[in-house]
Amino acid sequence: VQLQASGGGMVQAGGSLRLSCAVSGTSSAYDAGWFRQAPGKERELVAIMPWRGDRPVYSVSVRGRFTISRNRAKDTVYLQMNSLKPEDTAVYYCAAKTNSAPLDRVFNYDYWGQGTLVTVSS
């Protein structure tokens, strides 16, 4: 399974960015979404879109500002990030898993894309 992330960049506080994650190499059902890691901090959940149509899972820090969506025909997961804050600055990683383990734990994800840097200036 390969994940290709794109869409990072630099933006001023209050601005918007959209990340994309193209998934290839699998015909299995998979949960997919985004984690992020700021310098000196652990990797943390941002948003996950479950395969089976359950509601997305968001971290408290991004709820109401970020929206995750999925195009199954294109095997692509998107993260629309609005009202960005300097504390959103991090490397964002897309991730996927085919197991039934809980959605919110980093170590449950088998497949990872390369990170894409998001920098929000004040």
PDB file of C-alpha atoms in Angstrom:
ATOM      1  CA  VAL A   1       0.000   0.000   0.000  1.00  0.00           C
ATOM      2  CA  GLN A   2       1.349   3.401  -0.960  1.00  0.00           C
ATOM      3  CA  LEU A   3       0.178   6.773   0.284  1.00  0.00           C
ATOM      4  CA  GLN A   4       1.127   9.978  -1.507  1.00  0.00           C
ATOM      5  CA  ALA A   5       0.453  13.190   0.375  1.00  0.00           C
ATOM      6  CA  SER A   6       0.412  16.651  -1.127  1.00  0.00           C
ATOM      7  CA  GLY A   7      -0.815  20.155  -0.484  1.00  0.00           C
ATOM      8  CA  GLY A   8       1.299  21.488   2.354  1.00  0.00           C
ATOM      9  CA  GLY A   9       2.794  24.957   2.356  1.00  0.00           C
ATOM     10  CA  MET A  10       3.039  28.222   4.172  1.00  0.00           C
ATOM     11  CA  VAL A  11       0.052  30.367   5.053  1.00  0.00           C
ATOM     12  CA  GLN A  12      -0.764  33.240   7.357  1.00  0.00           C
ATOM     13  CA  ALA A  13      -2.896  32.752  10.430  1.00  0.00           C
ATOM     14  CA  GLY A  14      -6.557  32.625   9.491  1.00  0.00           C
ATOM     15  CA  GLY A  15      -5.810  31.194   6.086  1.00  0.00           C
ATOM     16  CA  SER A  16      -6.680  27.858   4.533  1.00  0.00           C
ATOM     17  CA  LEU A  17      -4.924  24.882   2.990  1.00  0.00           C
ATOM     18  CA  ARG A  18      -6.123  21.596   1.544  1.00  0.00           C
ATOM     19  CA  LEU A  19      -4.141  18.404   1.879  1.00  0.00           C
ATOM     20  CA  SER A  20      -4.644  15.375  -0.336  1.00  0.00           C
ATOM     21  CA  CYS A  21      -3.627  11.760   0.205  1.00  0.00           C
ATOM     22  CA  ALA A  22      -3.790   9.344  -2.711  1.00  0.00           C
ATOM     23  CA  VAL A  23      -3.912   5.671  -1.691  1.00  0.00           C
ATOM     24  CA  SER A  24      -2.856   2.916  -4.048  1.00  0.00           C
ATOM     25  CA  GLY A  25      -1.922  -0.735  -3.978  1.00  0.00           C
ATOM     26  CA  THR A  26      -4.879  -2.154  -2.119  1.00  0.00           C
ATOM     27  CA  SER A  27      -8.407  -3.318  -2.846  1.00  0.00           C
ATOM     28  CA  SER A  28      -9.176  -3.846   0.830  1.00  0.00           C
ATOM     29  CA  ALA A  29     -11.330  -1.605   2.962  1.00  0.00           C
ATOM     30  CA  TYR A  30      -9.249   0.832   4.944  1.00  0.00           C
ATOM     31  CA  ASP A  31      -9.615   3.603   7.442  1.00  0.00           C
ATOM     32  CA  ALA A  32      -7.547   6.640   6.487  1.00  0.00           C
ATOM     33  CA  GLY A  33      -6.741  10.068   7.678  1.00  0.00           C
ATOM     34  CA  TRP A  34      -4.184  12.469   9.046  1.00  0.00           C
ATOM     35  CA  PHE A  35      -1.767  12.787  11.911  1.00  0.00           C
ATOM     36  CA  ARG A  36       0.692  15.589  12.561  1.00  0.00           C
ATOM     37  CA  GLN A  37       3.965  16.063  14.381  1.00  0.00           C
ATOM     38  CA  ALA A  38       5.313  19.393  15.542  1.00  0.00           C
ATOM     39  CA  PRO A  39       8.996  19.840  16.439  1.00  0.00           C
ATOM     40  CA  GLY A  40       9.766  18.241  19.767  1.00  0.00           C
ATOM     41  CA  LYS A  41       6.317  16.742  20.104  1.00  0.00           C
ATOM     42  CA  GLU A  42       4.772  13.341  19.589  1.00  0.00           C
ATOM     43  CA  ARG A  43       2.767  12.473  16.534  1.00  0.00           C
ATOM     44  CA  GLU A  44      -0.906  13.174  17.167  1.00  0.00           C
ATOM     45  CA  LEU A  45      -4.259  12.499  15.611  1.00  0.00           C
ATOM     46  CA  VAL A  46      -5.785  15.208  13.429  1.00  0.00           C
ATOM     47  CA  ALA A  47      -8.713  13.543  11.660  1.00  0.00           C
ATOM     48  CA  ILE A  48      -9.702  10.078  10.505  1.00  0.00           C
ATOM     49  CA  MET A  49     -12.346   8.946   8.015  1.00  0.00           C
ATOM     50  CA  PRO A  50     -13.550   5.430   8.767  1.00  0.00           C
ATOM     51  CA  TRP A  51     -14.233   3.135   5.829  1.00  0.00           C
ATOM     52  CA  ARG A  52     -17.610   1.959   7.033  1.00  0.00           C
ATOM     53  CA  GLY A  53     -19.373   5.294   6.957  1.00  0.00           C
ATOM     54  CA  ASP A  54     -19.176   6.116  10.634  1.00  0.00           C
ATOM     55  CA  ARG A  55     -18.703   9.754  11.465  1.00  0.00           C
ATOM     56  CA  PRO A  56     -15.173  11.116  11.124  1.00  0.00           C
ATOM     57  CA  VAL A  57     -13.023  11.421  14.189  1.00  0.00           C
ATOM     58  CA  TYR A  58     -11.385  14.779  14.892  1.00  0.00           C
ATOM     59  CA  SER A  59      -9.002  15.948  17.546  1.00  0.00           C
ATOM     60  CA  VAL A  60     -10.437  18.568  19.851  1.00  0.00           C
ATOM     61  CA  SER A  61      -7.903  21.115  18.661  1.00  0.00           C
ATOM     62  CA  VAL A  62      -9.097  21.056  15.044  1.00  0.00           C
ATOM     63  CA  ARG A  63     -12.798  20.319  15.407  1.00  0.00           C
ATOM     64  CA  GLY A  64     -14.873  22.967  13.690  1.00  0.00           C
ATOM     65  CA  ARG A  65     -11.931  24.235  11.638  1.00  0.00           C
ATOM     66  CA  PHE A  66     -10.780  21.164   9.704  1.00  0.00           C
ATOM     67  CA  THR A  67     -12.901  18.876   7.551  1.00  0.00           C
ATOM     68  CA  ILE A  68     -11.879  15.445   6.334  1.00  0.00           C
ATOM     69  CA  SER A  69     -13.487  13.919   3.265  1.00  0.00           C
ATOM     70  CA  ARG A  70     -12.979  10.956   1.016  1.00  0.00           C
ATOM     71  CA  ASN A  71     -13.446  10.193  -2.662  1.00  0.00           C
ATOM     72  CA  ARG A  72     -13.669   6.423  -2.860  1.00  0.00           C
ATOM     73  CA  ALA A  73     -13.644   6.413  -6.663  1.00  0.00           C
ATOM     74  CA  LYS A  74     -10.278   8.169  -6.615  1.00  0.00           C
ATOM     75  CA  ASP A  75      -8.982   6.464  -3.453  1.00  0.00           C
ATOM     76  CA  THR A  76      -8.127   9.881  -2.117  1.00  0.00           C
ATOM     77  CA  VAL A  77      -8.607  11.433   1.300  1.00  0.00           C
ATOM     78  CA  TYR A  78      -8.672  15.191   1.736  1.00  0.00           C
ATOM     79  CA  LEU A  79      -8.155  17.493   4.691  1.00  0.00           C
ATOM     80  CA  GLN A  80      -9.562  20.973   4.320  1.00  0.00           C
ATOM     81  CA  MET A  81      -7.945  23.199   6.925  1.00  0.00           C
ATOM     82  CA  ASN A  82      -9.564  26.567   7.627  1.00  0.00           C
ATOM     83  CA  SER A  83      -8.897  29.251  10.219  1.00  0.00           C
ATOM     84  CA  LEU A  84      -5.348  28.015  10.570  1.00  0.00           C
ATOM     85  CA  LYS A  85      -3.391  28.966  13.661  1.00  0.00           C
ATOM     86  CA  PRO A  86       0.366  29.085  14.290  1.00  0.00           C
ATOM     87  CA  GLU A  87      -0.031  26.082  16.591  1.00  0.00           C
ATOM     88  CA  ASP A  88      -1.192  24.046  13.583  1.00  0.00           C
ATOM     89  CA  THR A  89       2.359  24.233  12.246  1.00  0.00           C
ATOM     90  CA  ALA A  90       3.628  20.678  11.859  1.00  0.00           C
ATOM     91  CA  VAL A  91       4.510  17.949   9.443  1.00  0.00           C
ATOM     92  CA  TYR A  92       1.247  16.304   8.434  1.00  0.00           C
ATOM     93  CA  TYR A  93       1.211  12.587   7.641  1.00  0.00           C
ATOM     94  CA  CYS A  94      -1.520  10.628   5.965  1.00  0.00           C
ATOM     95  CA  ALA A  95      -2.045   7.138   7.281  1.00  0.00           C
ATOM     96  CA  ALA A  96      -4.195   4.113   6.575  1.00  0.00           C
ATOM     97  CA  LYS A  97      -5.042   0.828   8.240  1.00  0.00           C
ATOM     98  CA  THR A  98      -6.913  -2.292   7.212  1.00  0.00           C
ATOM     99  CA  ASN A  99      -7.301  -3.695  10.722  1.00  0.00           C
ATOM    100  CA  SER A 100     -10.215  -3.110  13.088  1.00  0.00           C
ATOM    101  CA  ALA A 101      -8.166  -1.554  15.866  1.00  0.00           C
ATOM    102  CA  PRO A 102      -9.278   1.802  17.309  1.00  0.00           C
ATOM    103  CA  LEU A 103      -9.056   4.774  15.000  1.00  0.00           C
ATOM    104  CA  ASP A 104      -7.317   7.217  17.281  1.00  0.00           C
ATOM    105  CA  ARG A 105      -4.003   5.478  18.015  1.00  0.00           C
ATOM    106  CA  VAL A 106      -0.915   6.170  15.936  1.00  0.00           C
ATOM    107  CA  PHE A 107       0.476   2.673  16.388  1.00  0.00           C
ATOM    108  CA  ASN A 108      -2.651   1.064  14.901  1.00  0.00           C
ATOM    109  CA  TYR A 109      -1.823   2.411  11.447  1.00  0.00           C
ATOM    110  CA  ASP A 110       0.097   0.118   9.110  1.00  0.00           C
ATOM    111  CA  TYR A 111       0.694   2.443   6.206  1.00  0.00           C
ATOM    112  CA  TRP A 112       2.116   5.936   6.116  1.00  0.00           C
ATOM    113  CA  GLY A 113       2.755   8.522   3.481  1.00  0.00           C
ATOM    114  CA  GLN A 114       5.630  10.935   3.426  1.00  0.00           C
ATOM    115  CA  GLY A 115       5.025  14.004   5.510  1.00  0.00           C
ATOM    116  CA  THR A 116       3.988  17.333   4.126  1.00  0.00           C
ATOM    117  CA  LEU A 117       4.964  20.482   5.987  1.00  0.00           C
ATOM    118  CA  VAL A 118       2.338  23.015   6.987  1.00  0.00           C
ATOM    119  CA  THR A 119       3.650  26.314   8.329  1.00  0.00           C
ATOM    120  CA  VAL A 120       1.287  28.934   9.727  1.00  0.00           C
ATOM    121  CA  SER A 121       2.767  32.344  10.408  1.00  0.00           C
ATOM    122  CA  SER A 122       1.308  34.817  12.869  1.00  0.00           C
TER     123      SER A 122
END
